[in-house]
Short mmCIF file of C-alpha atoms (C1' of nucleotides) in Angstrom, two decimals:
data_model
loop_
_atom_site.label_atom_id
_atom_site.label_comp_id
_atom_site.label_asym_id
_atom_site.label_seq_id
_atom_site.Cartn_x
_atom_site.Cartn_y
_atom_site.Cartn_z
CA MET A 1 38.96 -13.97 -41.69
CA LYS A 2 39.21 -11.49 -44.74
CA GLU A 3 41.60 -8.90 -43.43
CA ASN A 4 43.18 -10.50 -40.50
CA LYS A 5 46.48 -10.81 -41.24
CA THR A 6 47.75 -12.38 -37.92
CA ILE A 7 46.11 -15.29 -38.97
CA TYR A 8 48.34 -16.39 -42.16
CA ILE A 9 51.69 -15.03 -40.01
CA ILE A 10 50.95 -17.55 -37.72
CA LEU A 11 50.22 -20.16 -40.38
CA GLY A 12 53.13 -18.92 -42.14
CA PHE A 13 55.72 -19.83 -39.50
CA LEU A 14 53.60 -22.99 -37.90
CA ASN A 15 54.13 -24.19 -41.99
CA HIS A 16 57.84 -25.04 -40.93
CA GLU A 17 57.88 -26.02 -37.68
CA ASP A 18 56.07 -26.26 -34.26
CA LEU A 19 56.20 -23.51 -31.87
CA THR A 20 54.16 -22.01 -29.00
CA GLY A 21 52.56 -18.78 -28.57
CA TYR A 22 55.52 -17.09 -26.92
CA GLU A 23 57.98 -18.64 -29.56
CA LEU A 24 55.83 -17.17 -32.17
CA LYS A 25 56.02 -13.50 -31.09
CA LYS A 26 59.49 -13.80 -31.10
CA LYS A 27 60.07 -15.22 -34.47
CA ILE A 28 57.69 -12.30 -35.76
CA ASP A 29 59.33 -9.86 -34.07
CA TYR A 30 62.74 -10.77 -35.16
CA SER A 31 61.78 -11.51 -39.09
CA LEU A 32 58.84 -9.40 -39.49
CA SER A 33 59.82 -6.41 -37.49
CA HIS A 34 60.25 -4.12 -40.49
CA PHE A 35 57.08 -4.33 -41.83
CA TRP A 36 54.92 -5.99 -39.19
CA MET A 37 54.00 -5.93 -35.59
CA SER A 38 52.99 -8.02 -32.93
CA SER A 39 51.57 -8.77 -29.39
CA TYR A 40 50.49 -11.64 -27.40
CA GLY A 41 46.99 -9.93 -27.04
CA GLN A 42 46.43 -10.73 -30.92
CA ILE A 43 48.49 -13.87 -31.04
CA TYR A 44 47.20 -15.96 -28.14
CA PRO A 45 43.41 -15.41 -28.80
CA THR A 46 44.08 -16.41 -33.01
CA LEU A 47 45.65 -19.24 -32.14
CA ASN A 48 42.55 -20.41 -29.84
CA GLN A 49 40.26 -19.03 -33.02
CA LEU A 50 42.97 -21.31 -35.44
CA ALA A 51 42.44 -24.86 -33.26
CA GLU A 52 38.39 -24.20 -32.88
CA ASN A 53 38.78 -24.17 -36.84
CA GLY A 54 40.59 -26.79 -37.31
CA LEU A 55 43.71 -24.95 -39.13
CA VAL A 56 46.10 -25.54 -36.06
CA ILE A 57 46.05 -28.31 -33.49
CA ARG A 58 47.51 -28.06 -29.88
CA ARG A 59 49.31 -30.15 -27.83
CA ASN A 60 50.29 -29.76 -24.17
CA TYR A 61 54.05 -30.17 -23.88
CA ASN A 62 55.55 -31.41 -20.74
CA GLY A 63 59.19 -32.05 -21.88
CA GLY A 64 61.05 -34.02 -18.74
CA GLN A 65 60.97 -31.53 -15.83
CA ASN A 66 60.30 -28.76 -17.83
CA ARG A 67 57.53 -26.25 -17.39
CA GLU A 68 54.38 -26.95 -19.48
CA LYS A 69 54.00 -25.34 -22.35
CA ILE A 70 51.23 -25.39 -25.46
CA VAL A 71 53.09 -26.59 -28.96
CA TYR A 72 50.58 -25.59 -31.81
CA SER A 73 50.95 -27.37 -35.29
CA ILE A 74 49.48 -26.69 -38.55
CA THR A 75 47.01 -29.07 -40.09
CA ASP A 76 46.55 -30.08 -43.76
CA LYS A 77 43.41 -27.58 -43.98
CA GLY A 78 45.91 -24.48 -42.56
CA ARG A 79 48.20 -25.23 -45.00
CA LYS A 80 45.81 -25.12 -47.67
CA GLU A 81 44.10 -21.69 -45.81
CA LEU A 82 48.12 -20.14 -46.22
CA GLU A 83 48.47 -21.31 -49.77
CA ASN A 84 45.20 -20.02 -50.62
CA TRP A 85 46.16 -16.53 -49.07
CA VAL A 86 49.72 -16.37 -50.45
CA SER A 87 48.26 -17.43 -54.02
CA GLN A 88 45.85 -14.20 -54.66
CA PRO A 89 47.08 -10.99 -55.42
CA ILE A 90 46.67 -8.20 -53.56
CA GLU A 91 44.23 -5.46 -54.37
CA ASN A 92 44.00 -2.18 -53.50
CA GLU A 93 46.48 -1.68 -50.75
CA VAL A 94 46.93 1.83 -49.38
CA VAL A 95 49.84 2.08 -47.10
CA LYS A 96 50.01 4.57 -44.95
CA TYR A 97 52.61 6.88 -44.07
CA GLU A 98 51.98 9.39 -40.86
CA ILE A 99 55.05 11.17 -42.56
CA LEU A 100 53.56 12.25 -45.10
CA LEU A 101 50.05 13.24 -43.54
CA LYS A 102 53.00 15.82 -41.41
CA LEU A 103 54.48 16.84 -43.85
CA PHE A 104 51.05 17.80 -46.52
CA PHE A 105 50.05 20.25 -43.45
CA GLY A 106 53.51 21.64 -43.25
CA ALA A 107 52.79 24.99 -43.92
CA VAL A 108 51.16 25.45 -40.93
CA VAL A 109 54.63 25.37 -39.02
CA ALA A 110 58.02 26.95 -39.74
CA PRO A 111 60.25 25.29 -42.36
CA ASP A 112 62.81 24.50 -40.32
CA LYS A 113 60.49 22.27 -37.94
CA ASN A 114 59.39 20.39 -41.40
CA ILE A 115 63.52 19.97 -41.84
CA ARG A 116 63.93 18.60 -38.74
CA SER A 117 61.26 16.31 -39.35
CA ILE A 118 62.59 15.06 -42.48
CA LYS A 119 66.17 14.73 -40.68
CA SER A 120 65.00 12.60 -38.16
CA PHE A 121 63.22 10.01 -40.60
CA GLU A 122 66.75 10.25 -42.92
CA GLN A 123 68.27 9.13 -39.83
CA ARG A 124 66.02 6.61 -38.42
CA TYR A 125 66.28 4.89 -42.32
CA GLN A 126 69.61 5.75 -42.65
CA ILE A 127 70.00 2.85 -39.89
CA LYS A 128 67.62 0.47 -40.77
CA LYS A 129 69.06 0.17 -44.57
CA GLN A 130 72.33 -0.87 -42.69
CA GLU A 131 70.55 -3.66 -40.89
CA LEU A 132 69.08 -4.80 -44.02
CA GLU A 133 72.68 -4.87 -45.33
CA HIS A 134 73.49 -7.34 -42.81
CA TYR A 135 70.47 -9.63 -43.52
CA GLU A 136 70.95 -9.28 -47.14
CA LYS A 137 74.85 -11.08 -46.97
CA CYS A 138 73.57 -13.90 -44.53
CA LEU A 139 70.78 -14.75 -46.63
CA LYS A 140 72.99 -15.01 -49.78
CA GLN A 141 75.38 -17.23 -48.32
CA VAL A 142 72.69 -19.61 -47.43
CA LEU A 143 70.40 -18.81 -50.15
CA TYR A 144 70.32 -22.15 -51.99
CA GLN A 145 70.17 -24.41 -48.49
CA ASP A 146 66.39 -23.60 -48.25
CA GLU A 147 63.79 -21.88 -50.42
CA ASN A 148 62.40 -19.73 -47.62
CA HIS A 149 65.27 -18.11 -48.08
CA LEU A 150 65.10 -16.55 -51.36
CA TYR A 151 61.32 -15.04 -50.58
CA TYR A 152 63.31 -13.51 -47.21
CA LEU A 153 65.90 -12.03 -49.65
CA LEU A 154 63.48 -10.64 -51.81
CA THR A 155 61.38 -9.02 -48.76
CA VAL A 156 64.86 -7.83 -47.69
CA LEU A 157 65.66 -6.14 -51.08
CA PHE A 158 62.24 -4.51 -51.21
CA GLY A 159 63.18 -2.63 -48.22
CA GLN A 160 66.62 -1.41 -49.05
CA LYS A 161 64.96 0.04 -52.77
CA VAL A 162 62.44 1.38 -50.59
CA TYR A 163 64.80 2.72 -48.10
CA LYS A 164 66.62 4.10 -50.47
CA ALA A 165 64.08 5.66 -52.27
CA TYR A 166 63.37 7.40 -48.52
CA LEU A 167 66.87 8.81 -48.17
CA GLU A 168 67.08 10.27 -51.68
CA TRP A 169 63.66 12.07 -51.28
CA ALA A 170 64.64 13.02 -47.93
CA GLU A 171 67.59 14.99 -49.38
CA GLN A 172 65.58 16.49 -52.39
CA ALA A 173 63.13 17.48 -49.85
CA ARG A 174 65.74 19.47 -47.65
CA GLY A 175 66.79 21.22 -50.90
CA LEU A 176 63.27 22.24 -52.13
CA ILE A 177 62.23 23.88 -48.74
CA GLU A 178 65.37 25.47 -48.62
CA GLU A 179 65.16 27.09 -51.93
CA TYR A 180 61.72 28.05 -51.40
CA TYR A 181 61.87 30.33 -48.74
CA THR A 182 65.49 31.76 -50.09
CA LYS A 183 63.55 32.23 -53.56
CA LYS A 184 60.33 33.57 -51.75
CA GLU A 185 62.51 36.48 -50.13
CA ASP A 186 63.76 37.31 -53.20
CA THR A 187 60.61 38.08 -54.68
CA THR A 188 59.38 39.84 -51.57
CA LYS A 189 61.91 42.13 -51.93
CA ASP A 190 61.46 43.11 -54.86
CA MET B 1 44.07 12.24 -28.98
CA LYS B 2 47.66 10.02 -29.52
CA GLU B 3 46.79 7.96 -32.27
CA ASN B 4 44.18 9.30 -34.02
CA LYS B 5 45.54 10.68 -37.48
CA THR B 6 41.67 11.35 -38.60
CA ILE B 7 41.84 14.59 -36.28
CA TYR B 8 44.89 16.25 -37.62
CA ILE B 9 43.63 15.29 -40.70
CA ILE B 10 40.53 17.88 -40.48
CA LEU B 11 42.28 20.12 -38.39
CA GLY B 12 44.66 20.69 -41.32
CA PHE B 13 41.96 20.97 -44.00
CA LEU B 14 39.60 23.33 -41.75
CA ASN B 15 43.08 25.41 -41.01
CA HIS B 16 42.39 27.00 -44.85
CA GLU B 17 38.71 26.66 -45.35
CA ASP B 18 35.66 26.12 -43.72
CA LEU B 19 33.81 23.15 -44.61
CA THR B 20 31.21 20.33 -43.87
CA GLY B 21 31.67 16.62 -43.11
CA TYR B 22 30.55 15.84 -46.58
CA GLU B 23 32.99 18.16 -48.19
CA LEU B 24 35.96 17.21 -45.54
CA LYS B 25 35.45 13.24 -47.43
CA LYS B 26 35.74 14.44 -50.68
CA LYS B 27 39.08 16.43 -50.08
CA ILE B 28 40.39 13.48 -47.96
CA ASP B 29 39.59 11.16 -50.94
CA TYR B 30 40.94 13.39 -53.57
CA SER B 31 44.19 14.66 -51.72
CA LEU B 32 45.25 11.39 -49.63
CA SER B 33 43.95 8.50 -51.29
CA HIS B 34 47.57 7.50 -52.06
CA PHE B 35 48.38 7.33 -48.77
CA TRP B 36 45.58 7.56 -46.65
CA MET B 37 41.71 6.44 -46.61
CA SER B 38 38.61 7.69 -45.15
CA SER B 39 35.02 7.06 -44.16
CA TYR B 40 31.86 9.32 -42.86
CA GLY B 41 32.25 6.76 -40.11
CA GLN B 42 35.28 8.32 -38.65
CA ILE B 43 34.88 11.70 -39.91
CA TYR B 44 31.31 12.75 -38.55
CA PRO B 45 31.78 11.29 -34.98
CA THR B 46 35.72 12.69 -34.87
CA LEU B 47 33.75 16.38 -35.79
CA ASN B 48 31.62 15.65 -32.76
CA GLN B 49 34.85 15.14 -30.49
CA LEU B 50 36.31 18.12 -32.00
CA ALA B 51 33.34 20.33 -31.22
CA GLU B 52 33.33 19.14 -27.87
CA ASN B 53 36.54 19.89 -27.20
CA GLY B 54 36.39 23.35 -28.89
CA LEU B 55 38.97 22.64 -31.25
CA VAL B 56 36.58 23.40 -33.94
CA ILE B 57 32.86 25.31 -34.15
CA ARG B 58 29.74 24.35 -35.75
CA ARG B 59 27.51 26.22 -37.53
CA ASN B 60 24.01 25.95 -39.20
CA TYR B 61 23.97 26.98 -42.89
CA ASN B 62 20.66 27.45 -44.59
CA GLY B 63 22.11 29.52 -47.50
CA GLY B 64 18.81 30.80 -49.21
CA GLN B 65 16.56 27.53 -50.36
CA ASN B 66 19.81 25.27 -49.94
CA ARG B 67 19.02 22.59 -48.07
CA GLU B 68 20.34 22.90 -44.27
CA LYS B 69 24.14 21.88 -43.62
CA ILE B 70 26.54 21.64 -40.75
CA VAL B 71 29.92 24.05 -41.38
CA TYR B 72 32.96 23.63 -39.26
CA SER B 73 35.67 26.22 -38.36
CA ILE B 74 38.81 25.79 -36.72
CA THR B 75 39.21 27.78 -33.76
CA ASP B 76 42.55 28.73 -32.41
CA LYS B 77 42.72 25.97 -29.79
CA GLY B 78 42.40 24.19 -32.74
CA ARG B 79 45.05 25.58 -34.68
CA LYS B 80 47.57 25.25 -31.67
CA GLU B 81 46.94 21.39 -31.72
CA LEU B 82 47.42 21.02 -35.42
CA GLU B 83 50.77 22.79 -35.07
CA ASN B 84 51.81 21.19 -32.61
CA TRP B 85 51.09 17.66 -34.61
CA VAL B 86 53.39 19.03 -37.20
CA SER B 87 56.00 20.31 -35.48
CA GLN B 88 56.51 16.69 -33.63
CA PRO B 89 59.00 14.22 -35.32
CA ILE B 90 57.44 10.88 -35.83
CA GLU B 91 59.17 8.06 -33.89
CA ASN B 92 58.98 4.28 -34.72
CA GLU B 93 56.17 4.29 -37.69
CA VAL B 94 56.09 0.95 -38.64
CA VAL B 95 54.74 0.52 -42.43
CA LYS B 96 52.80 -2.32 -42.89
CA TYR B 97 53.43 -4.31 -46.55
CA GLU B 98 50.62 -6.50 -46.98
CA ILE B 99 52.74 -8.01 -50.45
CA LEU B 100 55.67 -8.25 -48.27
CA LEU B 101 53.72 -10.60 -45.97
CA LYS B 102 52.75 -12.46 -48.61
CA LEU B 103 55.98 -12.34 -50.37
CA PHE B 104 57.62 -13.59 -47.45
CA PHE B 105 55.47 -17.10 -47.01
CA GLY B 106 56.29 -17.04 -50.97
CA ALA B 107 57.61 -20.70 -50.51
CA VAL B 108 54.46 -22.16 -49.97
CA VAL B 109 53.37 -21.91 -53.18
CA ALA B 110 54.43 -22.54 -56.96
CA PRO B 111 56.82 -19.53 -58.03
CA ASP B 112 54.58 -18.30 -60.90
CA LYS B 113 52.38 -17.48 -58.33
CA ASN B 114 54.58 -15.34 -56.81
CA ILE B 115 55.60 -13.98 -60.01
CA ARG B 116 51.94 -13.47 -60.73
CA SER B 117 51.35 -11.31 -57.31
CA ILE B 118 54.37 -9.45 -58.62
CA LYS B 119 53.23 -8.25 -61.94
CA SER B 120 50.14 -7.57 -60.47
CA PHE B 121 51.72 -5.06 -58.12
CA GLU B 122 53.81 -3.72 -60.84
CA GLN B 123 50.85 -2.67 -62.91
CA ARG B 124 49.03 -1.17 -60.20
CA TYR B 125 52.05 1.09 -59.33
CA GLN B 126 52.65 1.93 -62.89
CA ILE B 127 49.22 3.38 -63.02
CA LYS B 128 49.83 5.24 -59.68
CA LYS B 129 52.95 7.00 -60.75
CA GLN B 130 51.70 8.36 -63.71
CA GLU B 131 49.21 10.02 -61.81
CA LEU B 132 51.65 11.39 -59.60
CA GLU B 133 53.46 12.88 -62.97
CA HIS B 134 50.34 14.47 -63.85
CA TYR B 135 50.06 15.67 -60.04
CA GLU B 136 53.46 17.50 -60.02
CA LYS B 137 52.84 19.02 -63.24
CA CYS B 138 50.18 21.01 -61.90
CA LEU B 139 51.83 21.73 -58.77
CA LYS B 140 55.12 23.28 -59.96
CA GLN B 141 52.71 25.48 -62.42
CA VAL B 142 51.69 26.97 -59.11
CA LEU B 143 54.16 26.34 -56.77
CA TYR B 144 54.44 29.96 -55.80
CA GLN B 145 51.06 30.92 -55.34
CA ASP B 146 50.48 29.02 -52.08
CA GLU B 147 53.11 27.83 -49.35
CA ASN B 148 50.92 24.69 -49.09
CA HIS B 149 52.08 23.86 -52.98
CA LEU B 150 55.65 23.42 -51.57
CA TYR B 151 54.37 20.71 -49.06
CA TYR B 152 51.79 18.92 -51.60
CA LEU B 153 54.76 18.70 -54.21
CA LEU B 154 56.75 17.19 -51.58
CA THR B 155 54.47 14.43 -51.09
CA VAL B 156 53.86 13.63 -54.63
CA LEU B 157 57.95 13.64 -54.85
CA PHE B 158 57.86 11.06 -52.03
CA GLY B 159 55.54 8.79 -53.89
CA GLN B 160 57.48 9.19 -57.27
CA LYS B 161 60.82 8.24 -55.50
CA VAL B 162 58.93 4.69 -53.72
CA TYR B 163 56.81 3.99 -56.54
CA LYS B 164 59.82 4.10 -58.78
CA ALA B 165 61.88 1.96 -56.32
CA TYR B 166 58.49 -0.38 -56.12
CA LEU B 167 58.91 -0.76 -59.67
CA GLU B 168 62.48 -1.45 -59.54
CA TRP B 169 62.61 -3.88 -56.94
CA ALA B 170 59.89 -6.02 -58.82
CA GLU B 171 61.89 -6.55 -61.88
CA GLN B 172 64.53 -7.65 -59.90
CA ALA B 173 62.32 -9.53 -57.97
CA ARG B 174 60.99 -11.73 -60.83
CA GLY B 175 64.39 -11.91 -62.21
CA LEU B 176 65.83 -13.57 -59.13
CA ILE B 177 63.08 -15.87 -58.77
CA GLU B 178 63.52 -17.37 -62.17
CA GLU B 179 66.99 -17.75 -61.94
CA TYR B 180 66.87 -19.44 -58.36
CA TYR B 181 64.75 -22.18 -60.04
CA THR B 182 66.75 -22.53 -63.19
CA LYS B 183 69.95 -22.72 -61.31
CA LYS B 184 68.29 -25.27 -58.60
CA GLU B 185 67.14 -27.18 -61.61
CA ASP B 186 71.18 -27.37 -63.14
CA THR B 187 72.26 -28.54 -59.77
CA THR B 188 69.36 -31.64 -59.30
CA LYS B 189 70.40 -32.93 -62.73
CA ASP B 190 74.34 -33.40 -61.40
"C1'" DT C 1 10.63 10.61 -64.02
"C1'" DC C 2 14.64 8.90 -62.02
"C1'" DG C 3 19.26 8.20 -61.13
"C1'" DA C 4 23.21 10.69 -59.53
"C1'" DT C 5 25.10 13.46 -56.24
"C1'" DC C 6 24.52 16.06 -51.36
"C1'" DA C 7 24.28 15.52 -47.05
"C1'" DT C 8 24.34 13.31 -42.10
"C1'" DG C 9 24.45 10.20 -39.67
"C1'" DT C 10 24.39 5.25 -36.30
"C1'" DA C 11 25.64 0.46 -35.23
"C1'" DA C 12 27.86 -3.16 -35.55
"C1'" DC C 13 32.36 -4.97 -36.06
"C1'" DC C 14 37.39 -6.11 -36.62
"C1'" DG C 15 42.12 -6.08 -36.19
"C1'" DG C 16 45.39 -4.40 -33.19
"C1'" DT C 17 47.42 -2.26 -29.02
"C1'" DT C 18 48.42 -1.16 -24.08
"C1'" DA C 19 48.23 -2.46 -19.62
"C1'" DC C 20 47.51 -5.99 -16.27
"C1'" DA C 21 47.96 -10.20 -13.62
"C1'" DT C 22 50.22 -14.90 -12.84
"C1'" DG C 23 53.79 -17.73 -11.72
"C1'" DA C 24 57.54 -20.89 -13.18
"C1'" DT C 25 62.54 -21.22 -14.32
"C1'" DT C 26 67.41 -20.04 -15.32
"C1'" DG C 27 71.52 -17.76 -14.71
"C1'" DT C 28 74.66 -14.55 -12.17
"C1'" DA D 1 69.16 -13.28 -3.47
"C1'" DC D 2 67.48 -11.54 -7.54
"C1'" DA D 3 66.73 -9.94 -12.01
"C1'" DA D 4 65.80 -11.97 -16.73
"C1'" DT D 5 63.47 -14.46 -19.62
"C1'" DC D 6 59.69 -18.35 -20.54
"C1'" DA D 7 55.01 -18.84 -20.69
"C1'" DT D 8 49.61 -17.94 -21.11
"C1'" DG D 9 46.75 -15.48 -21.08
"C1'" DT D 10 42.83 -11.52 -20.34
"C1'" DA D 11 40.10 -6.91 -19.97
"C1'" DA D 12 39.92 -2.59 -21.55
"C1'" DC D 13 40.14 0.51 -24.98
"C1'" DC D 14 40.88 2.48 -29.62
"C1'" DG D 15 41.06 3.88 -34.24
"C1'" DG D 16 39.03 2.51 -38.17
"C1'" DT D 17 35.87 -0.03 -41.76
"C1'" DT D 18 31.30 -1.62 -43.82
"C1'" DA D 19 26.99 -1.78 -43.94
"C1'" DC D 20 22.88 0.20 -43.13
"C1'" DA D 21 19.39 4.07 -43.00
"C1'" DT D 22 17.25 8.56 -44.02
"C1'" DG D 23 15.79 12.26 -47.24
"C1'" DA D 24 16.34 16.11 -49.97
"C1'" DT D 25 17.93 18.35 -54.62
"C1'" DC D 26 19.46 18.64 -59.25
"C1'" DG D 27 20.51 17.43 -63.95
"C1'" DA D 28 19.24 14.71 -67.95
#
DNA sequence: TCGATCATGTAACCGGTTACATGATTGT
DNA sequence: ACAATCATGTAACCGGTTACATGATCGA
C-alpha cells in the first residue's frame, strides 16, 4: 500500500459517487487519460483488495430487470486513507520520458531521423494541447458549482503549460540540430 | 523486447565505450537521473539477456593484480538494434505525473495542504532547474567536440523548458487556489 | 583498522499490461 | 439478426524495485 496509485484513484472517484468497476474504468479513461492509464486487470483485483481491507464496501445491485452489477462505496476508513495520501507531498518523483531517452542516443542515427521523431512528438502534443483548451473553457464555466472543478482545472492548466513547453522546445531543438550540422559542414570544408 | 528500455540504455552507453555492469549503473545514474532510474537488479539480468542474444559480448578482464571484472562490448547486431530503436518515433507515450493525480483529488483536504504540496514541488524543481543550467554551460563549451553533446544538450534544454513550465504553473496554481476560497467566502456571506 | 567504494549478482515482490473468456442487454 | 456496449473477471507476462548476500580493494 505504498506505491499503488490505483488504490487512491479508485478511492478518489468513489469519494463522490458510488460506482461499479466498469464505470470506474470509464471515469478514469475520460478524466485522467492525459496522465494515467487504467485496465480491468488492475481495477477489479484492486477493488477486491480494498473491500477486504474495509476501505470500500460492495453491494450487489439488481435494479428491476437490470442485469446484476456490483456497486462499490467508500467507507470512512477509505476516506481517511485517501485524505492521508492527498495530504502527503510527493518526494523524488522521477518522471520517465521515453522521448528523452531516445534523443539522448540520437547521435547513432542520421539527424533527419531525430528531426522526424521530434516532429511527430510536436504533432501529438499540438492536438493534446487543443483538447485541454476545450476542457479549460468548460471547467471555467462551472468553476464555483463544485470545489472539485478547481482542482480539475489546475491539472488542465498544468498540462497546458507543460505541452506549451514541449512545443517550444521541439521548435528550438529542430533549429539546433539543423544549425549544428550546417556549422559542422562549414568547419569540415576548412 | 518491446517495452524494455533498459536494453537500449545499455546498448546506448556501450556504443561509445566498453563498460562493466557496475560502471553502467554509475553512468546511467549520472546522465539520466532526471528522467530515468536504474538498479543492479535490472542491469545485470539484462546484460545476460543481451549477451545470450548476441547484442553484446562479455569478456573477463583481469588487468594485472586488479580484481576480476566483466567488461561488455556492443556487437554489430546490437548497434543495429539500437539504431532501429532510436529511429522509430514514439507512439502514445503516457507520462505519469503523481502530483497531478493527487491534485486531481485535492478537494478532499483543506486548501492549505494542497498549497503545501505545490510549494514542495516548486522547491524541488527550482533546484533541479539550477542543476540543468550548470550542465548547459558545460555542454555548450564542448559542443562541437562530440556529436553526442548536441543530443545531451537537447535533453538538458527539454528539462529546462519543462521545469520552467512547472514553476510557472505552480505559482499560478497557488494563486488560483487562494483566489477561489476568498471569492467563495464572499459569496457565502451574501 | 575500518569505512568507502568496487564489483557481481539473486530472490521476492509489486504495479501494471495484454490477452483471453464469458455472457447479458440495447439499439439499429 | 447483429453489432455495440455493459459487465466481471482471470492468467500470463513483463519491467522494474528493494532487499539481501558476498567479498575484494583502496584510502585515511
